Amino acid sequence: MEHIRTPKVENVRLVDGISSKKAALGTLYLTATHVIFVENAPDTRKETWILHSQISTIEKQATTATGCPLLVRCKNFQLLQLVIPQERDCHDVYISLLRLARPVKYEELYCFSFNPKLDREEREQGWMLIDLSEEYKRMGLPNNYWQLSDVNRDYRVCDSYPTQLYVPKSATAHIIVGSSKFRSRRRFPALSYYYKDNHVSICRSSQPLSGFSARCLEDEQMLQAIRKASPGSDFIYVVDTRPKLNAMANRAAGKGYENEDNYSNIKFQFIGIENIHVMRNSLQKMLEVCELKSPSMSDFLWGLENSGWLRHIKAIMDAGIFIAKAVSEEGASVLVHCSDGWDRTAQACSVAGLLLDPHYRTLKGFMVLIEKDWISFGHKFNHRYGNLDGDPREISPVIDQFIECVWQLMEQFPCAFEFNERFLIHIQHHIYSCQFGNFLCNSQKERQELKIQERTYSLWAHLWKNRGDYLNPLFRDDPSQTQGTLHLPTMPCNFMYKFWSGMYNRFEKGLQPRQSVTDYLMAVKEETQQLEEELEALEERLERIQKVQLNRTQVKSKQSEPSKHSGFSTSDNSTANTPQDYSGNMKSFPSRSPSQGDEDSALILTQDNLKSSDPDLSANSDQESGVEDLSCRSPSGGECVPGEDSGKDRDSDEAVFLTA
Amino acid sequence: MEFSELIRTGQAQAELLRGPEMPPLRGTLCVTGHHLLLSPGPQATPDLWLLLLRSVDSIEKRVAGDAGTITLRCKDLRVLQLDIEGVEATLDIARSIEALSSLESVITSFPFFYRPKGLRLGESWHFHPPERYYKRVARETRAWRLSEANEDFSLCPSYPRAVIVPRTVDDDALARSARFRQGGRFPVLSYYHAPSGTVLLRSSQPLTGPQKRRCAEDEELLQAVLAGARPGARGFIVDTRSAQAAKQARMTGGGTEAKSAYPGWKRLHRPLERGRPLQESFVHLVEACGDLEQSMDRWLSRLDGCHWLSHVKAALSTACLAAQGMEWEGACILVHGAEGTDSTLLVTSLAQLILDPLSRTMAGFQELIEREWIQHEAPIFLLFLDCVWQLGRQFPLSLEFGEGMLLALFDHSYASPFGTFLCNSEKERCLCEVRTRTHSLWSGLNQPKEQRKLRNPLYAPNPLAIWPSVEPQSLRLWQGLFLRWTHPPEPSEVAWEKVWQIATDQEKTEGSQPTDSASEPQP
């Protein structure tokens, strides 16, 4: 609280997004966890909530006649401009936000005050939802070749690794420890995924400390042990996900990569994913393109290409595809590393897992995948996503890129994933929100020390509870479609990489498709299910009635059921009817601009905690999103099924339709 | 002329390569008057492969040893490779294909020979006569009338016999206005927007020439349009050329409406590409999409270099502008470029899709194409289909037809067994007796067995205008078309099947309630 210089400023104007021309007048509040803007308009009192932890940059812009503009960029790609009448207020807000957006202690983060009103038992159960030991069992471990090792008990060997690790049976503690001393940050080769169809593994590690000529017998034995653990194959791939030049440069610092001559039967391969600094700059450049006002097609395509973003996404995908093919087609085990083995390695392993194993393409399986390859193996969430104030050079959109790879795959294989785009967007949101404890800290060890599980809630339980919102209606859970590897086209497929406007322009609702196939189909599916249940109940009843030889009039109840097939199409109509500026710079039609009615906001200030756990609502941006939010929520709660009101709406629309 | 004169050899043994995902097909290759067919022999009869020769765009032949290879580039963007036994056979077949695929004559084309079972000749040519729409407008508005001034195509060979014009303008005035417009395309009604009482018109450029000629009847006609809408109504002329290009057109006898001559009308210039540059843009894009060596590093700039997406953006923006002028400004809109037969039609037909819920139904869309489009075998028609695809992507529930319909229209526009897209004007169609001697495409597409491919099961009538986003982030490369032969189609086909399954599951549970969607537009 001591950081809030002014808790409330009146007569602030909010311009939400890039394309928005309209400023809303309202009051700005600063709380310990949120920036809240409440519109003055008495009929709506629309609220916009921004978590401090989402704030990426705050920019004070030149004062204008109307006030002092403050540009707030968020890590979930929201962009807000606040125009504050008084320079002094603006400065106070600016200084307060600078501090609030950069907490110095974990305890300042939202998850330590967030209370979803669950009791202790529910919270504990939430943390147990995703269980990695179950996951290794599912892979078929332990078996004759792989065992659970306690070598890292109490994080004695490697403090950024989990304590529970699978290693080849033939790798003794001596070999593991020896190998760990020859690897950056002591991140020795350990199992990430076991592909039981071919009895081969994907292992991960950091780079070897080979310099120009150093060797380590134990490390060589370790790789040998991995090879032996898949008896069908006489070599293993070592995939270095870095560009060759970077790897070579590391040799000068006493690090580097494996020399094929020193290791028996390895095949060495570079993939060429750039480092975190290149990725940070690339994202920055792409976001600048996203912020262009009415860009031409050329501005956009050139800007996107110059950012290199999609090229980087492709490099990550290529790494995953290479590994997946080696494992499934060549039947060879793969050891993956980069420098420290916690960024590119996590990306490559998890993409490969997603391609190989249909389980990871389910809702729960995807949570497991992130838990396994990212959380447990010490991906530095705190540093990469700037949860606490730290070195800005450590920040990089590493998991964002992975999440985008998943989206690119979903676009390619619309029926292969159990979850939808919203699921990905919400996970991305919560990686930055710090509302749940899952992504706190840089390692399992730190989380344990902070007693995260006792003091915060798990995102996975929250997502699981609302899973109805996250299902992909097109998911085909029949074996022929979902079991086994996703086969990407063999030819180079540049065309499949598309700009993800649903993520990077997600708050520019005007740019998104105005009707959602996913929501529509989910609603249809749910309704079909209800109807089937009703029908079943009615049939049972009919049977009973016939038995008792009752009067047939009672069967009529079927006809008095609420009307079906209603309400889906109406929600979009209001958004459909909001034209944009097509006239470009020429003022062709100066007389009036399309007036747009605002939707009701469902938010009430006091319901802080519950409401803001939904990223769509906490960022409730404009009147168009209002509609989408409502529609996206309808499948979750049973009471939100289209009712009679929406049925009436449709009738009236049809009347218009017929007279047209 | 006999086809047999052009067929140098009837048969050869050949192998068709079908891309990396499919095994090659072996069999006997035959050239017939209209087709190329590959029959795998009696043991595997059903696997017959067939190509309409008219869809061959270019042919390359290569011989080596005692075999040859023919590469066919088709207008539907397919590239086919045939390995043929025998050098002579290869060369003969290549020459036959060259000769047959470049036949100019309309009446020897396949539609005049195509007699499918289950369809009656002459049937469904009257599904969508423009007259019906015009009569309806005339009845509703009282400001417009149907004129038969063009009965013998003497006013305008590219207009239908019946046109709809302001009630207060007589046929003599129409004739004079026609003489003042290129190709005789005087301003006629394209669409009546009932909610605002305004109209969308199209024409060709006025023949003002370097002397800045005027035509009193043409001016009267446009004046009458405004008067018919409501007193004091305004109008916008959307010229699909740049102001400079319109001015330059005066040197060759064309031009654009002078401000002083048409009070109440304001001119807007929205340059749209057409003709050769558009064709080149299309060719470049097809090349880029087929270039498997292309690296990711330069893909986006190459895509940009094709300009195709810029054309999509420009076309949609202009159509939105026209539609907005009607719905939000209550203004009448006249669209024209030079000839008024390409980008003009693109704008008028897209504006209708945006504004008019009926044109988004299956039947309404067919009627729209019948009414607005003249030349189908042109990239401008493909640009139209692409823009419609973009609309469908942004409003996936609002079009009754799906991507399959747009792809079918694309295929049939270049090579079709049906007669609907033959000829380039109403006059030619009458001369060739297309309506009595060929089958209508709509009769083929409206068969029940085609519906699952063509219809959008998610369709729910949307009574409002659909305003698309024209920002670059919202427009995408139409993969279903441009990558259809290089990309495995299975994932999207499976998805489409699943969508249908969910939709039909619901219909089943709801009881045998028939969908009303296949019905024709309400009168």
Short mmCIF file of N, CA, C and O in Angstrom, two decimals, chain A residues 294-295 297-298 300-302 305 310-311 314 411-412 415 473-476 491-492 494-495 498-499 505 510-511 513-515 517 520-521 527-528 532 564-565 569 573 576-577 579-580 582-583 586 588-589 591-592 594, chain B residues 20 236 270 289 292 294 296-301 304 309-310 320-321 324-325 327-329 394-398 458 460 462 464-465 467-469 471-474 476 479 483 486 491 494-495 498-499 502 506 509-510:
data_model
loop_
_atom_site.label_atom_id
_atom_site.label_comp_id
_atom_site.label_asym_id
_atom_site.label_seq_id
_atom_site.Cartn_x
_atom_site.Cartn_y
_atom_site.Cartn_z
N SER A 294 -3.90 1.19 -38.84
CA SER A 294 -4.31 0.94 -40.24
C SER A 294 -3.12 0.71 -41.17
O SER A 294 -2.90 1.47 -42.10
N PRO A 295 -2.35 -0.32 -40.91
CA PRO A 295 -1.21 -0.58 -41.79
C PRO A 295 -1.69 -1.10 -43.15
O PRO A 295 -2.78 -1.67 -43.25
N MET A 297 -1.20 -3.75 -46.34
CA MET A 297 -0.81 -5.15 -46.36
C MET A 297 0.72 -5.28 -46.39
O MET A 297 1.29 -6.13 -45.71
N SER A 298 1.37 -4.41 -47.13
CA SER A 298 2.83 -4.47 -47.22
C SER A 298 3.49 -4.11 -45.90
O SER A 298 4.42 -4.79 -45.46
N PHE A 300 2.39 -4.53 -43.06
CA PHE A 300 2.18 -5.63 -42.13
C PHE A 300 3.08 -6.82 -42.47
O PHE A 300 3.80 -7.32 -41.61
N LEU A 301 3.04 -7.24 -43.73
CA LEU A 301 3.79 -8.45 -44.09
C LEU A 301 5.30 -8.22 -43.97
O LEU A 301 6.02 -9.08 -43.48
N TRP A 302 5.75 -7.05 -44.41
CA TRP A 302 7.18 -6.76 -44.28
C TRP A 302 7.59 -6.67 -42.82
O TRP A 302 8.62 -7.19 -42.42
N GLU A 305 7.74 -10.06 -41.36
CA GLU A 305 8.92 -10.80 -41.80
C GLU A 305 10.19 -10.27 -41.14
O GLU A 305 11.03 -11.03 -40.68
N LEU A 310 7.94 -15.49 -37.06
CA LEU A 310 7.44 -16.77 -37.58
C LEU A 310 8.59 -17.70 -37.96
O LEU A 310 8.47 -18.92 -37.88
N ARG A 311 9.72 -17.10 -38.36
CA ARG A 311 10.89 -17.92 -38.66
C ARG A 311 11.37 -18.63 -37.38
O ARG A 311 11.73 -19.80 -37.41
N LYS A 314 9.05 -21.40 -36.54
CA LYS A 314 9.32 -22.55 -37.40
C LYS A 314 10.55 -23.31 -36.92
O LYS A 314 10.56 -24.55 -36.92
N GLU A 411 -4.16 -25.21 -35.74
CA GLU A 411 -4.65 -24.71 -37.02
C GLU A 411 -4.48 -25.76 -38.12
O GLU A 411 -5.31 -25.88 -39.01
N GLN A 412 -3.38 -26.50 -38.02
CA GLN A 412 -3.11 -27.53 -39.02
C GLN A 412 -3.98 -28.76 -38.82
O GLN A 412 -4.37 -29.42 -39.77
N CYS A 415 -8.82 -31.24 -35.56
CA CYS A 415 -9.53 -32.26 -34.77
C CYS A 415 -8.62 -32.99 -33.78
O CYS A 415 -9.06 -33.91 -33.10
N PRO A 473 -14.81 -28.53 -29.80
CA PRO A 473 -15.92 -29.39 -30.21
C PRO A 473 -15.55 -30.32 -31.36
O PRO A 473 -16.22 -31.33 -31.57
N LEU A 474 -14.50 -29.98 -32.08
CA LEU A 474 -14.12 -30.81 -33.23
C LEU A 474 -13.20 -31.96 -32.84
O LEU A 474 -12.84 -32.78 -33.69
N PHE A 475 -12.81 -31.99 -31.58
CA PHE A 475 -11.88 -33.04 -31.15
C PHE A 475 -12.47 -34.41 -31.43
O PHE A 475 -13.60 -34.70 -31.08
N ARG A 476 -11.66 -35.23 -32.09
CA ARG A 476 -12.11 -36.60 -32.36
C ARG A 476 -11.35 -37.53 -31.46
O ARG A 476 -10.15 -37.72 -31.62
N MET A 491 7.10 -32.01 -47.01
CA MET A 491 7.75 -30.90 -47.70
C MET A 491 7.84 -29.68 -46.79
O MET A 491 7.12 -29.57 -45.82
N PRO A 492 8.70 -28.74 -47.15
CA PRO A 492 8.78 -27.54 -46.31
C PRO A 492 7.43 -26.84 -46.32
O PRO A 492 6.81 -26.69 -47.37
N ASN A 494 6.18 -23.63 -45.17
CA ASN A 494 6.21 -22.26 -44.66
C ASN A 494 4.81 -21.70 -44.50
O ASN A 494 4.55 -20.90 -43.64
N PHE A 495 3.96 -22.15 -45.40
CA PHE A 495 2.64 -21.55 -45.49
C PHE A 495 1.82 -21.84 -44.24
O PHE A 495 0.87 -21.16 -43.95
N LYS A 498 1.25 -19.00 -39.50
CA LYS A 498 0.41 -17.83 -39.67
C LYS A 498 0.56 -16.90 -38.48
O LYS A 498 0.92 -17.34 -37.39
N PHE A 499 0.25 -15.67 -38.72
CA PHE A 499 0.23 -14.70 -37.63
C PHE A 499 -0.94 -15.01 -36.70
O PHE A 499 -2.07 -15.21 -37.15
N ASN A 505 -3.16 -9.75 -31.03
CA ASN A 505 -4.14 -8.67 -31.16
C ASN A 505 -5.42 -9.04 -30.42
O ASN A 505 -6.50 -8.63 -30.81
N GLY A 510 -12.11 -5.99 -32.82
CA GLY A 510 -12.54 -5.69 -34.18
C GLY A 510 -11.78 -6.48 -35.23
O GLY A 510 -12.24 -6.63 -36.35
N LEU A 511 -10.61 -6.97 -34.87
CA LEU A 511 -9.80 -7.70 -35.85
C LEU A 511 -10.11 -9.19 -35.85
O LEU A 511 -9.69 -9.92 -36.73
N PRO A 513 -12.41 -12.73 -35.90
CA PRO A 513 -13.68 -13.19 -36.49
C PRO A 513 -14.84 -12.85 -35.55
O PRO A 513 -14.71 -12.94 -34.34
N ARG A 514 -15.95 -12.41 -36.15
CA ARG A 514 -17.05 -11.90 -35.34
C ARG A 514 -17.95 -12.99 -34.79
O ARG A 514 -18.84 -12.74 -34.01
N GLN A 515 -17.77 -14.18 -35.29
CA GLN A 515 -18.60 -15.26 -34.79
C GLN A 515 -17.67 -16.42 -34.48
O GLN A 515 -16.71 -16.65 -35.21
N VAL A 517 -16.98 -20.27 -34.17
CA VAL A 517 -17.43 -21.62 -34.52
C VAL A 517 -17.36 -22.51 -33.28
O VAL A 517 -18.26 -23.29 -33.00
N TYR A 520 -20.21 -21.82 -30.90
CA TYR A 520 -21.47 -22.27 -31.49
C TYR A 520 -21.58 -23.78 -31.40
O TYR A 520 -22.60 -24.32 -30.94
N LEU A 521 -20.53 -24.46 -31.80
CA LEU A 521 -20.59 -25.92 -31.81
C LEU A 521 -20.69 -26.48 -30.40
O LEU A 521 -21.38 -27.47 -30.15
N GLU A 527 -26.54 -28.74 -26.20
CA GLU A 527 -27.98 -28.79 -26.34
C GLU A 527 -28.43 -30.16 -26.83
O GLU A 527 -29.41 -30.72 -26.34
N THR A 528 -27.67 -30.70 -27.78
CA THR A 528 -27.99 -32.03 -28.28
C THR A 528 -27.99 -33.03 -27.14
O THR A 528 -28.91 -33.85 -27.02
N GLU A 532 -31.06 -35.17 -25.83
CA GLU A 532 -31.04 -36.63 -25.77
C GLU A 532 -31.47 -37.12 -24.41
O GLU A 532 -32.24 -38.07 -24.29
N LYS A 564 -36.03 -24.90 -29.11
CA LYS A 564 -34.65 -25.33 -29.31
C LYS A 564 -33.97 -24.47 -30.36
O LYS A 564 -34.59 -23.68 -31.05
N HIS A 565 -32.71 -24.71 -30.48
CA HIS A 565 -31.96 -24.13 -31.58
C HIS A 565 -32.04 -22.62 -31.58
O HIS A 565 -32.02 -21.96 -32.59
N SER A 569 -27.44 -17.75 -32.63
CA SER A 569 -27.07 -16.85 -33.71
C SER A 569 -27.28 -15.40 -33.33
O SER A 569 -26.71 -14.52 -33.93
N ASN A 573 -25.09 -11.02 -33.70
CA ASN A 573 -25.63 -10.04 -34.63
C ASN A 573 -25.30 -8.61 -34.23
O ASN A 573 -25.01 -7.78 -35.07
N ALA A 576 -21.90 -7.96 -35.24
CA ALA A 576 -21.71 -7.95 -36.68
C ALA A 576 -22.00 -6.57 -37.24
O ALA A 576 -21.40 -6.13 -38.20
N ASN A 577 -22.90 -5.90 -36.60
CA ASN A 577 -23.36 -4.66 -37.17
C ASN A 577 -22.56 -3.46 -36.68
O ASN A 577 -23.11 -2.43 -36.38
N PRO A 579 -19.70 -1.45 -38.29
CA PRO A 579 -18.74 -1.25 -39.36
C PRO A 579 -17.51 -0.52 -38.83
O PRO A 579 -17.53 0.08 -37.77
N GLN A 580 -16.45 -0.60 -39.61
CA GLN A 580 -15.23 0.05 -39.21
C GLN A 580 -14.96 1.21 -40.14
O GLN A 580 -15.79 1.58 -40.94
N TYR A 582 -13.65 2.35 -43.20
CA TYR A 582 -13.20 1.85 -44.49
C TYR A 582 -12.75 2.97 -45.41
O TYR A 582 -12.33 2.74 -46.51
N SER A 583 -12.95 4.20 -44.94
CA SER A 583 -12.71 5.29 -45.87
C SER A 583 -11.26 5.73 -45.87
O SER A 583 -10.89 6.61 -46.63
N MET A 586 -9.26 9.59 -46.40
CA MET A 586 -10.22 10.52 -46.97
C MET A 586 -11.48 10.52 -46.14
O MET A 586 -12.02 9.48 -45.81
N SER A 588 -14.74 10.54 -46.39
CA SER A 588 -15.77 10.45 -47.41
C SER A 588 -17.13 10.79 -46.85
O SER A 588 -17.91 11.49 -47.47
N PHE A 589 -17.39 10.28 -45.70
CA PHE A 589 -18.71 10.45 -45.12
C PHE A 589 -18.57 11.22 -43.82
O PHE A 589 -18.59 10.66 -42.75
N SER A 591 -20.44 13.12 -42.20
CA SER A 591 -21.61 13.53 -41.41
C SER A 591 -21.67 12.89 -40.04
O SER A 591 -21.91 13.53 -39.04
N ARG A 592 -21.43 11.58 -39.96
CA ARG A 592 -21.49 10.97 -38.64
C ARG A 592 -20.67 9.69 -38.63
O ARG A 592 -20.47 9.05 -39.64
N PRO A 594 -20.36 5.83 -37.06
CA PRO A 594 -21.29 4.83 -36.55
C PRO A 594 -21.34 4.88 -35.03
O PRO A 594 -20.32 4.78 -34.37
N PRO B 20 3.60 -36.50 -53.46
CA PRO B 20 4.35 -37.35 -52.52
C PRO B 20 3.45 -38.18 -51.60
O PRO B 20 3.89 -39.19 -51.07
N PHE B 236 -23.22 8.86 -54.18
CA PHE B 236 -21.77 8.78 -54.32
C PHE B 236 -21.44 7.95 -55.56
O PHE B 236 -22.05 6.89 -55.77
N ARG B 270 -11.46 4.97 -55.72
CA ARG B 270 -10.87 3.85 -54.98
C ARG B 270 -10.22 2.92 -55.99
O ARG B 270 -10.88 2.01 -56.52
N CYS B 289 3.11 -20.24 -54.04
CA CYS B 289 2.53 -21.31 -53.23
C CYS B 289 3.01 -22.69 -53.69
O CYS B 289 2.95 -23.65 -52.93
N LEU B 292 8.26 -25.16 -53.43
CA LEU B 292 8.55 -25.87 -52.20
C LEU B 292 9.97 -25.58 -51.69
O LEU B 292 10.34 -25.96 -50.60
N GLN B 294 11.08 -22.53 -51.37
CA GLN B 294 11.00 -21.22 -50.72
C GLN B 294 11.31 -21.34 -49.22
O GLN B 294 10.73 -22.13 -48.52
N MET B 296 11.49 -19.97 -45.26
CA MET B 296 10.61 -19.19 -44.39
C MET B 296 11.07 -17.73 -44.30
O MET B 296 10.26 -16.83 -44.17
N ASP B 297 12.39 -17.53 -44.40
CA ASP B 297 12.93 -16.19 -44.22
C ASP B 297 12.31 -15.17 -45.15
O ASP B 297 12.12 -14.03 -44.81
N ARG B 298 12.02 -15.62 -46.37
CA ARG B 298 11.55 -14.66 -47.37
C ARG B 298 10.11 -14.91 -47.80
O ARG B 298 9.64 -14.31 -48.75
N TRP B 299 9.45 -15.80 -47.15
CA TRP B 299 8.10 -16.17 -47.59
C TRP B 299 7.13 -15.00 -47.51
O TRP B 299 6.38 -14.72 -48.44
N LEU B 300 7.17 -14.27 -46.39
CA LEU B 300 6.18 -13.20 -46.22
C LEU B 300 6.40 -12.06 -47.21
O LEU B 300 5.45 -11.49 -47.74
N SER B 301 7.66 -11.73 -47.47
CA SER B 301 7.89 -10.65 -48.43
C SER B 301 7.52 -11.12 -49.84
O SER B 301 7.07 -10.34 -50.67
N ASP B 304 3.90 -10.80 -50.01
CA ASP B 304 3.57 -9.39 -50.21
C ASP B 304 3.83 -8.98 -51.66
O ASP B 304 3.03 -8.26 -52.26
N LEU B 309 -3.06 -10.31 -51.62
CA LEU B 309 -3.79 -9.96 -50.40
C LEU B 309 -4.09 -8.46 -50.33
O LEU B 309 -5.10 -8.05 -49.76
N SER B 310 -3.22 -7.66 -50.94
CA SER B 310 -3.52 -6.22 -51.00
C SER B 310 -4.76 -5.99 -51.86
O SER B 310 -5.58 -5.12 -51.55
N CYS B 320 -17.08 -2.30 -48.70
CA CYS B 320 -17.58 -1.84 -47.41
C CYS B 320 -17.95 -0.36 -47.48
O CYS B 320 -18.95 0.07 -46.91
N LEU B 321 -17.12 0.39 -48.18
CA LEU B 321 -17.39 1.82 -48.32
C LEU B 321 -18.73 2.03 -49.02
O LEU B 321 -19.56 2.82 -48.58
N GLN B 324 -21.48 0.95 -46.69
CA GLN B 324 -21.64 1.90 -45.60
C GLN B 324 -22.36 3.16 -46.08
O GLN B 324 -23.18 3.73 -45.37
N GLY B 325 -22.04 3.57 -47.31
CA GLY B 325 -22.70 4.72 -47.87
C GLY B 325 -24.21 4.54 -47.92
O GLY B 325 -24.98 5.45 -47.64
N GLU B 327 -26.08 2.05 -46.10
CA GLU B 327 -26.72 1.75 -44.82
C GLU B 327 -26.58 2.88 -43.80
O GLU B 327 -27.49 3.14 -43.04
N TRP B 328 -25.42 3.53 -43.77
CA TRP B 328 -25.21 4.53 -42.71
C TRP B 328 -25.46 5.95 -43.18
O TRP B 328 -25.77 6.82 -42.38
N GLU B 329 -25.26 6.20 -44.46
CA GLU B 329 -25.42 7.56 -44.95
C GLU B 329 -26.73 7.73 -45.70
O GLU B 329 -27.07 8.85 -46.08
N GLN B 394 -14.64 -14.60 -41.32
CA GLN B 394 -14.93 -13.68 -40.23
C GLN B 394 -16.35 -13.84 -39.69
O GLN B 394 -16.63 -13.49 -38.55
N PHE B 395 -17.24 -14.35 -40.52
CA PHE B 395 -18.62 -14.59 -40.09
C PHE B 395 -19.00 -16.04 -40.41
O PHE B 395 -19.80 -16.29 -41.31
N PRO B 396 -18.41 -16.97 -39.68
CA PRO B 396 -18.56 -18.38 -40.08
C PRO B 396 -19.99 -18.91 -39.96
O PRO B 396 -20.27 -19.99 -40.47
N LEU B 397 -20.88 -18.16 -39.33
CA LEU B 397 -22.25 -18.66 -39.20
C LEU B 397 -23.21 -17.96 -40.15
O LEU B 397 -24.39 -18.27 -40.17
N SER B 398 -22.73 -17.00 -40.90
CA SER B 398 -23.66 -16.13 -41.62
C SER B 398 -23.80 -16.43 -43.11
O SER B 398 -24.64 -15.82 -43.76
N LEU B 458 -23.34 -24.71 -40.26
CA LEU B 458 -23.43 -23.79 -39.12
C LEU B 458 -24.33 -22.60 -39.41
O LEU B 458 -24.55 -21.76 -38.55
N ALA B 460 -26.84 -19.82 -39.75
CA ALA B 460 -28.04 -19.34 -39.07
C ALA B 460 -28.33 -17.97 -39.65
O ALA B 460 -27.45 -17.11 -39.62
N ASN B 462 -28.70 -14.38 -40.50
CA ASN B 462 -28.29 -13.20 -39.75
C ASN B 462 -28.90 -12.00 -40.47
O ASN B 462 -28.51 -11.67 -41.57
N LEU B 464 -28.70 -8.93 -40.14
CA LEU B 464 -27.99 -7.65 -40.18
C LEU B 464 -26.89 -7.65 -41.23
O LEU B 464 -26.54 -8.67 -41.79
N ALA B 465 -26.36 -6.47 -41.44
CA ALA B 465 -25.19 -6.35 -42.31
C ALA B 465 -24.00 -7.01 -41.62
O ALA B 465 -23.91 -7.02 -40.40
N TRP B 467 -20.15 -6.60 -41.29
CA TRP B 467 -19.05 -5.67 -41.59
C TRP B 467 -17.73 -6.36 -41.28
O TRP B 467 -17.39 -6.55 -40.13
N PRO B 468 -16.98 -6.70 -42.31
CA PRO B 468 -15.72 -7.41 -42.05
C PRO B 468 -14.62 -6.45 -41.61
O PRO B 468 -14.70 -5.25 -41.86
N SER B 469 -13.62 -6.98 -40.95
CA SER B 469 -12.42 -6.22 -40.70
C SER B 469 -11.54 -6.34 -41.94
O SER B 469 -11.37 -7.43 -42.48
N GLU B 471 -8.39 -5.05 -41.88
CA GLU B 471 -7.00 -4.88 -41.46
C GLU B 471 -6.19 -6.11 -41.89
O GLU B 471 -6.73 -7.21 -41.94
N PRO B 472 -4.91 -5.92 -42.16
CA PRO B 472 -4.10 -7.05 -42.64
C PRO B 472 -4.11 -8.23 -41.68
O PRO B 472 -4.05 -9.38 -42.12
N GLN B 473 -4.20 -7.95 -40.38
CA GLN B 473 -4.21 -9.04 -39.41
C GLN B 473 -5.43 -9.95 -39.58
O GLN B 473 -5.43 -11.09 -39.13
N SER B 474 -6.48 -9.40 -40.18
CA SER B 474 -7.73 -10.15 -40.27
C SER B 474 -7.87 -10.88 -41.60
O SER B 474 -8.81 -11.64 -41.78
N ARG B 476 -6.41 -13.41 -44.55
CA ARG B 476 -5.49 -14.53 -44.61
C ARG B 476 -5.37 -15.07 -46.03
O ARG B 476 -6.28 -14.90 -46.83
N GLN B 479 -5.85 -20.76 -48.01
CA GLN B 479 -5.07 -21.99 -48.16
C GLN B 479 -5.86 -23.07 -48.89
O GLN B 479 -5.31 -23.82 -49.67
N LEU B 483 -3.34 -23.67 -51.72
CA LEU B 483 -2.48 -24.78 -51.33
C LEU B 483 -3.20 -26.11 -51.47
O LEU B 483 -2.78 -27.11 -50.90
N THR B 486 -0.97 -28.89 -52.89
CA THR B 486 0.34 -29.16 -52.31
C THR B 486 0.23 -29.53 -50.84
O THR B 486 1.20 -29.92 -50.22
N PRO B 491 -6.79 -33.12 -42.85
CA PRO B 491 -7.21 -32.53 -41.58
C PRO B 491 -8.42 -31.62 -41.71
O PRO B 491 -9.35 -31.69 -40.90
N VAL B 494 -11.56 -33.72 -42.48
CA VAL B 494 -12.03 -34.39 -41.27
C VAL B 494 -12.79 -33.39 -40.40
O VAL B 494 -13.85 -33.69 -39.84
N ALA B 495 -12.26 -32.18 -40.31
CA ALA B 495 -12.91 -31.16 -39.49
C ALA B 495 -14.29 -30.81 -40.04
O ALA B 495 -15.27 -30.70 -39.29
N LYS B 498 -16.69 -33.44 -39.24
CA LYS B 498 -17.05 -33.39 -37.82
C LYS B 498 -18.09 -32.29 -37.57
O LYS B 498 -19.03 -32.48 -36.80
N VAL B 499 -17.89 -31.16 -38.21
CA VAL B 499 -18.86 -30.07 -38.06
C VAL B 499 -20.24 -30.54 -38.52
O VAL B 499 -21.25 -30.33 -37.85
N ILE B 502 -21.80 -32.92 -35.95
CA ILE B 502 -22.38 -32.26 -34.78
C ILE B 502 -23.71 -31.61 -35.15
O ILE B 502 -24.70 -31.72 -34.44
N GLN B 506 -27.66 -32.86 -33.98
CA GLN B 506 -28.64 -32.01 -33.34
C GLN B 506 -29.97 -32.10 -34.07
O GLN B 506 -31.02 -32.21 -33.45
N THR B 509 -31.76 -35.24 -33.12
CA THR B 509 -32.40 -35.24 -31.80
C THR B 509 -33.59 -34.31 -31.77
O THR B 509 -34.52 -34.50 -31.01
N GLU B 510 -33.54 -33.29 -32.60
CA GLU B 510 -34.66 -32.36 -32.60
C GLU B 510 -35.88 -32.94 -33.31
O GLU B 510 -36.90 -32.30 -33.40
#
